[in-house]
Short mmCIF file of C-alpha atoms in Angstrom, two decimals:
data_model
loop_
_atom_site.label_atom_id
_atom_site.label_comp_id
_atom_site.label_asym_id
_atom_site.label_seq_id
_atom_site.Cartn_x
_atom_site.Cartn_y
_atom_site.Cartn_z
CA MET S 6 51.88 128.17 62.11
CA ILE S 7 51.45 124.99 63.53
CA ASN S 8 52.93 125.09 67.26
CA ALA S 9 52.87 121.68 68.45
CA TYR S 10 54.35 122.50 72.36
CA THR S 11 50.57 125.13 72.86
CA THR S 12 48.63 121.82 74.08
CA ASN S 13 49.48 118.23 76.34
CA THR S 14 47.79 115.98 78.95
CA LEU S 15 47.63 118.06 82.50
CA THR S 16 44.94 118.43 83.88
CA TYR S 17 43.91 119.22 87.19
CA ASN S 18 41.28 119.55 89.24
CA SER S 19 41.26 121.91 92.07
CA GLU S 20 39.01 120.58 94.23
CA LEU S 21 41.30 117.88 95.37
CA CYS S 22 44.22 120.56 96.44
CA THR S 23 44.96 120.54 99.74
CA GLY S 24 47.36 123.41 99.54
CA CYS S 25 50.17 121.94 100.42
CA LYS S 26 52.79 123.74 97.81
CA MET S 27 53.47 120.40 96.24
CA CYS S 28 53.13 121.33 93.13
CA SER S 29 54.39 124.80 92.10
CA THR S 30 57.38 123.74 94.31
CA VAL S 31 58.50 120.73 91.72
CA CYS S 32 57.27 122.08 88.84
CA PRO S 33 60.18 123.23 86.39
CA GLN S 34 58.32 125.41 84.53
CA ALA S 35 55.93 127.51 86.93
CA VAL S 36 52.47 126.07 85.39
CA PHE S 37 51.06 126.24 89.48
CA ALA S 38 50.94 128.57 91.56
CA GLN S 39 49.55 129.34 94.69
CA GLU S 40 46.34 131.60 95.23
CA LYS S 41 44.09 131.70 98.46
CA GLN S 42 45.61 128.43 99.72
CA ILE S 43 45.42 126.54 96.74
CA ALA S 44 47.31 125.85 93.33
CA ARG S 45 46.08 127.18 90.04
CA ILE S 46 47.56 126.59 86.85
CA VAL S 47 48.67 129.76 85.36
CA ASN S 48 51.37 128.88 82.63
CA PRO S 49 49.38 125.28 81.07
CA GLU S 50 51.33 125.57 77.93
CA SER S 51 54.14 125.62 79.70
CA CYS S 52 53.41 122.47 80.77
CA ILE S 53 57.21 119.41 79.77
CA GLU S 54 54.87 116.53 81.52
CA CYS S 55 57.91 115.39 83.47
CA GLY S 56 55.89 114.18 85.46
CA ALA S 57 56.52 115.87 88.64
CA CYS S 58 53.86 117.16 90.07
CA GLN S 59 51.91 114.39 89.51
CA ARG S 60 53.62 112.05 91.41
CA ASN S 61 54.06 114.46 94.79
CA CYS S 62 50.50 115.17 94.76
CA PRO S 63 49.19 113.83 97.81
CA THR S 64 45.58 114.03 97.40
CA GLY S 65 46.02 112.72 93.18
CA ALA S 66 44.21 116.19 92.22
CA ILE S 67 46.34 116.35 88.94
CA PHE S 68 46.77 114.36 85.41
CA VAL S 69 49.21 114.32 82.93
CA GLU S 70 50.72 111.56 80.87
CA SER S 71 54.33 111.67 81.35
CA GLY S 72 56.65 110.18 79.10
CA VAL S 73 60.28 111.57 77.70
CA GLY S 74 60.24 114.26 75.16
CA CYS S 75 62.56 112.65 72.84
CA ALA S 76 61.78 112.31 69.80
CA TYR S 77 65.58 109.81 69.02
CA ALA S 78 63.47 107.74 71.51
CA MET S 79 60.22 108.15 69.95
CA MET S 80 61.19 106.63 67.44
CA TYR S 81 62.91 104.59 67.85
CA ALA S 82 59.93 103.22 70.37
CA ALA S 83 58.73 103.07 67.47
CA LEU S 84 60.34 100.47 64.56
CA THR S 85 61.36 98.46 67.81
CA GLY S 86 58.09 98.26 68.40
CA LYS S 87 58.21 99.13 72.27
CA LYS S 88 55.36 100.32 73.94
CA GLU S 89 57.02 102.70 76.10
CA PRO S 90 59.77 105.12 74.08
CA THR S 91 62.76 105.32 76.91
CA CYS S 92 66.08 106.58 77.16
CA GLY S 93 69.15 106.36 78.79
CA GLY S 94 68.97 102.11 79.18
CA GLU S 95 71.51 99.93 78.58
CA ASP S 96 70.45 98.86 75.56
CA GLU S 97 68.63 102.88 74.48
CA PRO S 98 68.86 105.75 73.45
CA SER S 99 70.57 108.64 75.61
CA CYS S 100 70.69 111.68 73.48
CA CYS S 101 70.10 113.46 76.51
CA CYS S 102 71.86 111.41 78.99
CA SER S 103 74.84 113.06 78.75
CA SER S 104 74.06 116.82 80.72
CA ASP S 105 74.59 117.24 84.18
CA ASN S 106 72.03 117.77 86.19
CA MET Q 275 61.56 92.43 113.10
CA LYS Q 276 65.34 91.84 112.84
CA PRO Q 277 67.40 94.85 111.50
CA LYS Q 278 69.07 93.77 108.56
CA THR Q 279 72.49 94.87 109.72
CA ASN Q 280 75.29 92.77 107.17
CA THR Q 281 73.98 95.48 105.43
CA GLN Q 282 73.75 98.37 107.12
CA GLN Q 283 76.35 100.53 106.64
CA ARG Q 284 77.78 101.68 110.45
CA PRO Q 285 79.02 105.50 110.62
CA THR Q 286 82.99 104.70 110.60
CA ASP Q 287 82.15 102.86 106.98
CA ILE Q 288 80.98 105.90 105.42
CA PRO Q 289 83.74 106.36 102.36
CA VAL Q 290 85.36 110.18 102.73
CA VAL Q 291 84.83 112.77 99.61
CA THR Q 292 86.54 116.08 99.21
CA HIS Q 293 84.77 118.78 97.91
CA HIS Q 294 87.89 119.44 95.62
CA ILE Q 295 87.80 118.86 91.97
CA THR Q 296 91.08 117.30 90.88
CA PRO Q 297 91.67 118.31 87.23
CA ALA Q 298 91.75 114.47 86.61
CA ASP Q 299 88.06 114.90 87.28
CA ARG Q 300 88.71 117.89 85.26
CA TRP Q 301 89.64 115.95 82.17
CA ASP Q 302 86.75 113.89 82.64
CA HIS Q 303 84.69 116.06 82.99
CA PHE Q 304 85.70 117.19 79.23
CA VAL Q 305 86.49 113.55 77.68
CA ALA Q 306 82.46 112.82 79.06
CA HIS Q 307 81.38 115.74 77.39
CA TRP Q 308 82.15 114.60 73.58
CA GLY Q 309 80.79 110.79 74.67
CA VAL Q 310 84.19 109.10 76.01
CA ASN Q 311 82.53 106.05 78.21
CA ARG Q 312 79.02 107.48 78.79
CA ARG Q 313 78.28 104.67 80.19
CA GLY Q 314 80.89 103.63 82.52
CA ARG Q 315 80.58 107.13 84.35
CA ARG Q 316 79.47 105.61 87.66
CA VAL Q 317 79.81 106.32 91.37
CA LYS Q 318 79.47 103.11 94.39
CA PRO Q 319 76.19 103.67 95.05
CA GLY Q 320 75.77 104.04 98.62
CA LEU Q 321 76.07 107.22 101.97
CA TYR Q 322 78.67 109.14 101.56
CA ALA Q 323 80.34 111.72 104.30
CA LEU Q 324 81.56 114.66 102.52
CA GLY Q 325 83.47 116.94 104.99
CA LYS Q 326 82.68 116.27 108.64
CA PRO Q 327 79.61 115.82 109.33
CA THR Q 328 78.09 114.98 112.18
CA GLY Q 329 74.40 113.84 112.98
CA ASP Q 330 72.30 117.03 111.68
CA SER Q 331 74.44 117.66 109.23
CA PRO Q 332 72.57 118.26 105.90
CA VAL Q 333 71.26 114.47 103.26
CA LEU Q 334 71.36 115.53 99.60
CA VAL Q 335 70.26 112.46 97.62
CA THR Q 336 71.91 112.59 93.50
CA ALA Q 337 72.75 110.03 90.77
CA ASN Q 338 75.94 107.43 90.21
CA TYR Q 339 76.50 109.66 86.98
CA THR Q 340 80.20 110.83 88.31
CA LEU Q 341 79.59 114.18 86.58
CA SER Q 342 75.93 115.02 89.07
CA PHE Q 343 78.22 113.66 91.58
CA ASP Q 344 81.38 115.89 91.41
CA ALA Q 345 79.10 118.74 90.34
CA LEU Q 346 76.78 118.64 94.02
CA ARG Q 347 79.96 117.64 95.48
CA SER Q 348 81.79 120.90 94.46
CA ALA Q 349 78.77 122.65 94.61
CA SER Q 350 78.48 122.05 98.69
CA ALA Q 351 81.23 123.75 99.35
CA GLY Q 352 82.54 125.07 102.98
CA PHE Q 353 79.62 122.10 104.00
CA ASP Q 354 79.35 119.39 105.81
CA CYS Q 355 77.05 116.96 104.70
CA TYR Q 356 75.47 113.47 103.75
CA ILE Q 357 76.00 112.74 100.08
CA MET Q 358 73.35 109.96 98.90
CA VAL Q 359 74.05 108.13 95.51
CA LEU Q 360 70.99 106.58 94.89
CA ASP Q 361 71.82 103.23 91.95
CA THR Q 362 70.77 105.09 88.44
CA LYS Q 363 73.16 102.58 86.11
CA GLY Q 364 74.92 106.02 85.36
CA ILE Q 365 72.89 107.82 84.70
CA ASN Q 366 72.05 111.71 85.28
CA VAL Q 367 69.23 112.93 87.69
CA TRP Q 368 66.60 114.64 85.34
CA CYS Q 369 66.62 111.41 83.29
CA ALA Q 370 67.49 108.56 86.25
CA ALA Q 371 64.01 110.68 87.31
CA GLY Q 372 62.03 110.24 84.12
CA LYS Q 373 62.80 106.67 84.31
CA GLU Q 374 62.02 106.12 87.64
CA THR Q 375 65.98 104.81 88.74
CA PHE Q 376 65.47 107.77 90.44
CA GLY Q 377 62.60 107.07 92.51
CA THR Q 378 60.64 106.22 95.40
CA GLU Q 379 61.77 102.88 95.86
CA GLU Q 380 65.66 103.35 95.24
CA LEU Q 381 64.91 106.08 97.84
CA VAL Q 382 63.25 104.40 100.32
CA HIS Q 383 66.04 101.08 99.78
CA ARG Q 384 69.19 103.45 100.37
CA ILE Q 385 67.04 104.91 102.94
CA GLU Q 386 66.62 101.63 104.62
CA ILE Q 387 70.66 100.23 103.40
CA THR Q 388 72.24 102.70 104.79
CA ALA Q 389 70.46 102.45 108.07
CA LEU Q 390 70.92 106.44 107.61
CA SER Q 391 67.85 106.88 110.60
CA THR Q 392 71.01 105.64 112.87
CA ILE Q 393 73.79 108.50 111.31
CA VAL Q 394 71.25 111.19 111.46
CA ASP Q 395 69.65 112.73 114.60
CA HIS Q 396 67.27 114.23 112.19
CA ARG Q 397 64.65 113.67 109.61
CA ILE Q 398 64.73 115.98 106.05
CA LEU Q 399 66.56 114.78 102.94
CA ILE Q 400 67.36 117.42 100.50
CA LEU Q 401 66.61 116.71 96.54
CA PRO Q 402 67.63 118.40 93.16
CA GLN Q 403 63.88 119.30 92.32
CA LEU Q 404 64.62 117.59 88.74
CA GLY Q 405 64.23 114.44 91.27
CA ALA Q 406 60.83 114.92 92.01
CA SER Q 407 59.61 113.84 88.50
CA GLY Q 408 60.50 110.10 90.23
CA VAL Q 409 60.56 110.97 93.49
CA ALA Q 410 56.98 110.80 95.77
CA ALA Q 411 57.76 113.23 97.98
CA HIS Q 412 54.52 111.50 100.93
CA GLU Q 413 54.99 108.74 100.30
CA VAL Q 414 58.63 108.53 101.14
CA LYS Q 415 57.43 110.30 104.60
CA SER Q 416 54.93 107.31 105.79
CA ARG Q 417 57.30 105.04 104.39
CA THR Q 418 60.64 106.08 105.64
CA GLY Q 419 59.48 108.70 108.21
CA PHE Q 420 62.01 111.51 105.64
CA SER Q 421 60.32 114.62 105.57
CA VAL Q 422 61.89 114.87 100.66
CA GLU Q 423 62.94 118.95 100.17
CA TYR Q 424 63.78 119.69 96.80
CA GLY Q 425 67.11 122.02 96.37
CA PRO Q 426 67.10 124.17 93.01
CA ILE Q 427 67.27 123.11 90.28
CA ARG Q 428 71.10 124.09 89.59
CA ALA Q 429 74.48 123.22 91.96
CA LYS Q 430 75.05 126.76 91.11
CA ASP Q 431 72.31 128.01 93.31
CA LEU Q 432 73.16 125.26 96.22
CA GLN Q 433 75.79 127.37 97.94
CA GLU Q 434 72.60 130.26 98.46
CA TYR Q 435 70.27 126.94 99.08
CA LEU Q 436 71.93 125.83 102.32
CA LYS Q 437 72.15 128.81 103.61
CA THR Q 438 68.18 129.81 103.54
CA ARG Q 439 66.65 126.24 103.03
CA GLU Q 440 64.84 128.22 100.27
CA ALA Q 441 64.95 128.11 96.84
CA THR Q 442 63.59 131.51 94.48
CA PRO Q 443 61.40 131.09 91.88
CA GLU Q 444 63.94 131.89 89.66
CA MET Q 445 66.09 128.33 91.21
CA ARG Q 446 63.03 126.18 89.98
CA ARG Q 447 62.68 126.90 86.82
CA VAL Q 448 64.94 124.76 84.61
CA ARG Q 449 67.45 126.67 82.01
CA PHE Q 450 68.60 125.89 78.43
CA ASP Q 451 71.16 128.78 78.27
CA LEU Q 452 73.81 129.35 75.69
CA LEU Q 453 76.17 127.23 77.79
CA ASP Q 454 73.99 124.59 78.07
CA ARG Q 455 73.27 124.51 74.41
CA LEU Q 456 76.96 124.11 74.03
CA ILE Q 457 78.18 121.35 76.08
CA LEU Q 458 76.00 119.67 74.19
CA ILE Q 459 77.51 119.95 71.46
CA PRO Q 460 80.36 117.55 71.06
CA VAL Q 461 77.91 114.40 71.71
CA GLU Q 462 76.13 115.82 68.68
CA LEU Q 463 78.90 115.62 66.51
CA VAL Q 464 80.97 112.62 67.69
CA HIS Q 465 77.17 110.70 67.69
CA PHE Q 466 76.94 112.10 63.85
CA LEU Q 467 80.75 112.04 62.57
CA LEU Q 468 80.95 109.28 60.32
CA PRO Q 469 77.91 109.01 59.13
CA MET Q 470 78.94 112.55 57.93
CA VAL Q 471 82.36 111.36 56.73
CA ILE Q 472 80.89 108.55 54.35
CA ALA Q 473 78.00 110.92 52.96
CA ALA Q 474 80.25 113.05 52.03
CA ILE Q 475 82.56 111.14 50.78
CA VAL Q 476 80.07 109.04 48.58
CA LEU Q 477 78.86 112.37 47.60
CA TYR Q 478 81.97 113.01 46.03
CA PHE Q 479 81.55 111.20 43.23
CA LEU Q 480 77.72 111.49 42.39
CA GLY Q 481 77.95 114.71 42.43
CA GLY Q 482 81.24 116.62 42.94
CA PRO Q 483 83.38 119.08 46.28
CA GLN Q 484 79.56 121.33 46.25
CA VAL Q 485 77.62 118.40 46.58
CA ALA Q 486 79.83 117.17 48.70
CA ALA Q 487 80.65 120.76 50.94
CA ALA Q 488 76.87 120.91 50.90
CA SER Q 489 76.11 116.94 52.95
CA ILE Q 490 78.61 118.39 55.59
CA VAL Q 491 77.12 122.47 55.80
CA ALA Q 492 73.60 120.17 56.81
CA ILE Q 493 74.97 118.05 59.46
CA LEU Q 494 76.51 120.53 60.78
CA ALA Q 495 73.99 122.79 61.15
CA GLY Q 496 72.77 120.43 62.41
CA THR Q 497 74.35 119.67 64.55
CA VAL Q 498 76.34 122.84 66.19
CA ILE Q 499 74.57 125.65 64.87
CA PHE Q 500 71.11 124.03 65.64
CA PRO Q 501 72.08 124.30 69.61
CA LEU Q 502 73.20 127.32 69.24
CA VAL Q 503 70.41 129.80 67.54
CA LEU Q 504 68.32 127.96 68.86
CA PRO Q 505 65.52 130.61 70.53
CA TRP Q 506 66.72 132.76 67.49
CA ILE Q 507 64.80 131.50 64.96
CA PRO Q 508 61.87 132.32 64.60
CA THR Q 509 59.22 129.51 64.82
CA PRO Q 510 57.96 127.69 67.60
CA ASN Q 511 59.09 123.82 66.58
CA PHE Q 512 62.11 122.30 66.09
CA SER Q 513 60.84 120.51 63.27
CA THR Q 514 60.31 123.78 61.75
CA LYS Q 515 63.74 125.63 63.42
CA GLY Q 516 65.71 123.46 61.21
CA PHE Q 517 64.17 123.54 57.98
CA LEU Q 518 64.81 127.46 57.97
CA LEU Q 519 68.58 127.10 59.18
CA GLY Q 520 68.69 124.11 56.14
CA ILE Q 521 67.39 126.10 54.04
CA VAL Q 522 69.72 129.49 54.40
CA VAL Q 523 72.76 127.12 54.69
CA ILE Q 524 71.71 125.01 51.77
CA LEU Q 525 71.01 128.41 49.58
CA PRO Q 526 74.29 129.58 48.73
CA PHE Q 527 75.32 125.61 47.55
CA ALA Q 528 72.57 125.56 45.72
CA LEU Q 529 72.93 129.05 43.77
CA ALA Q 530 76.56 128.11 43.03
CA LEU Q 531 75.45 125.66 41.95
CA LEU Q 532 73.12 126.92 39.42
CA TRP Q 533 75.45 129.74 38.57
CA ASP Q 534 78.89 127.87 38.38
CA ASN Q 535 80.05 125.15 35.26
CA PRO Q 536 78.54 127.63 32.56
CA GLU Q 537 80.49 124.66 30.34
CA THR Q 538 76.79 122.53 31.87
CA MET Q 539 73.75 122.59 29.68
CA VAL Q 540 71.29 124.89 32.07
CA TRP Q 541 68.72 121.42 33.54
CA GLN Q 542 71.78 119.82 34.27
CA ARG Q 543 72.65 122.49 36.58
CA ALA Q 544 69.15 123.68 37.77
CA GLY Q 545 68.83 119.61 38.30
CA LYS Q 546 71.78 119.90 40.90
CA ALA Q 547 70.60 122.81 42.83
CA LEU Q 548 67.05 121.15 42.80
CA ALA Q 549 68.38 117.98 44.14
CA ILE Q 550 70.37 119.21 46.95
CA ALA Q 551 67.68 121.98 48.09
CA LEU Q 552 65.84 119.06 48.23
CA ALA Q 553 67.35 116.25 50.32
CA PHE Q 554 69.80 118.37 52.81
CA PRO Q 555 67.10 121.42 54.44
CA PRO Q 556 65.52 117.79 55.73
CA VAL Q 557 68.45 116.34 57.30
CA THR Q 558 69.46 119.15 58.90
CA ALA Q 559 65.30 119.29 60.45
CA PHE Q 560 65.83 115.77 61.02
CA LEU Q 561 68.95 116.50 63.28
CA ALA Q 562 67.21 119.62 64.86
CA LEU Q 563 64.29 117.09 65.96
CA ASN Q 564 66.65 115.17 67.14
CA PHE Q 565 68.05 116.99 69.25
CA THR Q 566 64.56 117.24 70.76
CA GLY Q 567 65.89 114.88 73.76
CA SER Q 568 68.87 116.53 74.68
CA THR Q 569 66.84 119.34 75.58
CA PRO Q 570 64.97 119.88 79.32
CA ILE Q 571 61.82 122.39 77.06
CA THR Q 572 60.00 120.11 75.45
CA SER Q 573 57.48 117.68 76.45
CA LYS Q 574 55.76 114.62 74.83
CA SER Q 575 52.60 116.10 73.39
CA GLY Q 576 54.47 118.22 71.27
CA VAL Q 577 57.41 115.68 70.43
CA GLU Q 578 54.78 113.56 69.10
CA CYS Q 579 52.72 116.78 67.01
CA GLU Q 580 56.49 117.30 65.37
CA ILE Q 581 56.96 113.48 64.18
CA HIS Q 582 53.11 113.05 62.64
CA THR Q 583 53.18 116.86 61.31
CA TYR Q 584 56.63 116.21 59.55
CA ILE Q 585 57.99 114.01 59.29
CA PRO Q 586 56.52 113.29 56.71
CA ILE Q 587 56.92 116.17 54.84
CA MET Q 588 60.75 114.85 55.48
CA ALA Q 589 60.65 111.55 53.69
CA TRP Q 590 58.84 113.20 51.29
CA MET Q 591 60.89 116.05 50.15
CA PHE Q 592 64.24 113.84 50.83
CA GLY Q 593 62.98 111.58 48.45
CA GLY Q 594 62.45 114.48 45.94
CA GLY Q 595 65.30 115.52 46.02
CA LEU Q 596 66.69 111.39 45.61
CA VAL Q 597 64.49 111.32 42.67
CA VAL Q 598 65.35 113.89 41.01
CA THR Q 599 69.19 113.23 41.67
CA VAL Q 600 68.96 109.40 39.95
CA ILE Q 601 66.70 110.76 37.12
CA LEU Q 602 70.06 113.45 35.93
CA LEU Q 603 72.07 110.67 36.86
CA ILE Q 604 70.05 108.78 34.05
CA LEU Q 605 70.17 111.33 31.84
CA ASN Q 606 73.61 111.92 32.73
CA ILE Q 607 74.32 108.30 31.32
CA LEU Q 608 71.71 108.91 28.22
CA GLY Q 609 74.00 111.84 27.01
CA GLY Q 610 76.76 110.16 26.89
CA VAL Q 611 75.55 107.71 25.33
CA LEU Q 612 73.57 109.82 22.30
#
């Protein structure tokens, strides 16, 4: 049985880490943990590619190709010829956008 | 540099709001979950005083979606604070952060035009953790002097956070509990109600009441049952979960079609059963796959992989069901003629 969610685009260069703990703070899936003053990926398969760690890493040690994990938005983008699938815009799909968070 | 005094809010101009959620607010939240006027739930962006904040009071940042704003208002009960509402075009924090309307630029802009540094004495902003994918804390700090603290994911943990200013690992983990999933069902249902009714009417005349009922069940399985049972279907992917669920709910209909109506010929009954067994489970699977967008637990890579792997299977199965249906219709017409 294929598990579509075991691979993702998250990469991390620990040599650039300054131990600021931002990645482990912002990650909603506990992918990062702090060990010996630097961050370590402890839960790679849980990454949902939200991009929070990359954006909040001050030294650029983290890379992840972030985007919406929404099939409807992706198929909509593919069918309408848009490059980047997005949701929640004026004339875009907004399946997720009724939640309260 | 001359300050832009005309666009700045003075403390006396700051609108005051309360922690209280009125029955009217609750009703509005309820209809929002049914998809009514989804674009219209906007709070005016800017700074708000919640209770009687002073220069030392915390500043909480949120989206200008009324449900986000109200969740923050009620969750911070007992604390006097400022709420800074970013212009996210009426979209919640998580979705808006994904497209950066809840983002660094908007936050920096909002700090400037509300003249926040003249209103509070400290230099700390509390943002919801799910806003972090749009906001670079270090950039906000270097551009405005304000430090960003990421608060808990869920509004219900805000009380604890405001007391301790520390989020436990549990508070930092996104969850997708039964209640979170339950609340999404009405919108899913409203979304697919009309296609469901049309499909059922067409299929009633094409294949009879059992086929029409099976189509309703296939769509309800994908929109109502799927969100409920999501974690308990024992496969990792949404599509395969949907296929399994679709097969389980359609199987009784297929068997009923096979055994009922003994006056018709076996090939007719078998053909009908085959047609719905092929055509309907992929419908449930497709709806299940689309539910990925409503969850905070799927990655872009994973969903792409699902689309490439399972959409062709869904298309072939559904197409196969249509072909069987057409063959059956032709044979029936020929049978009537002969």
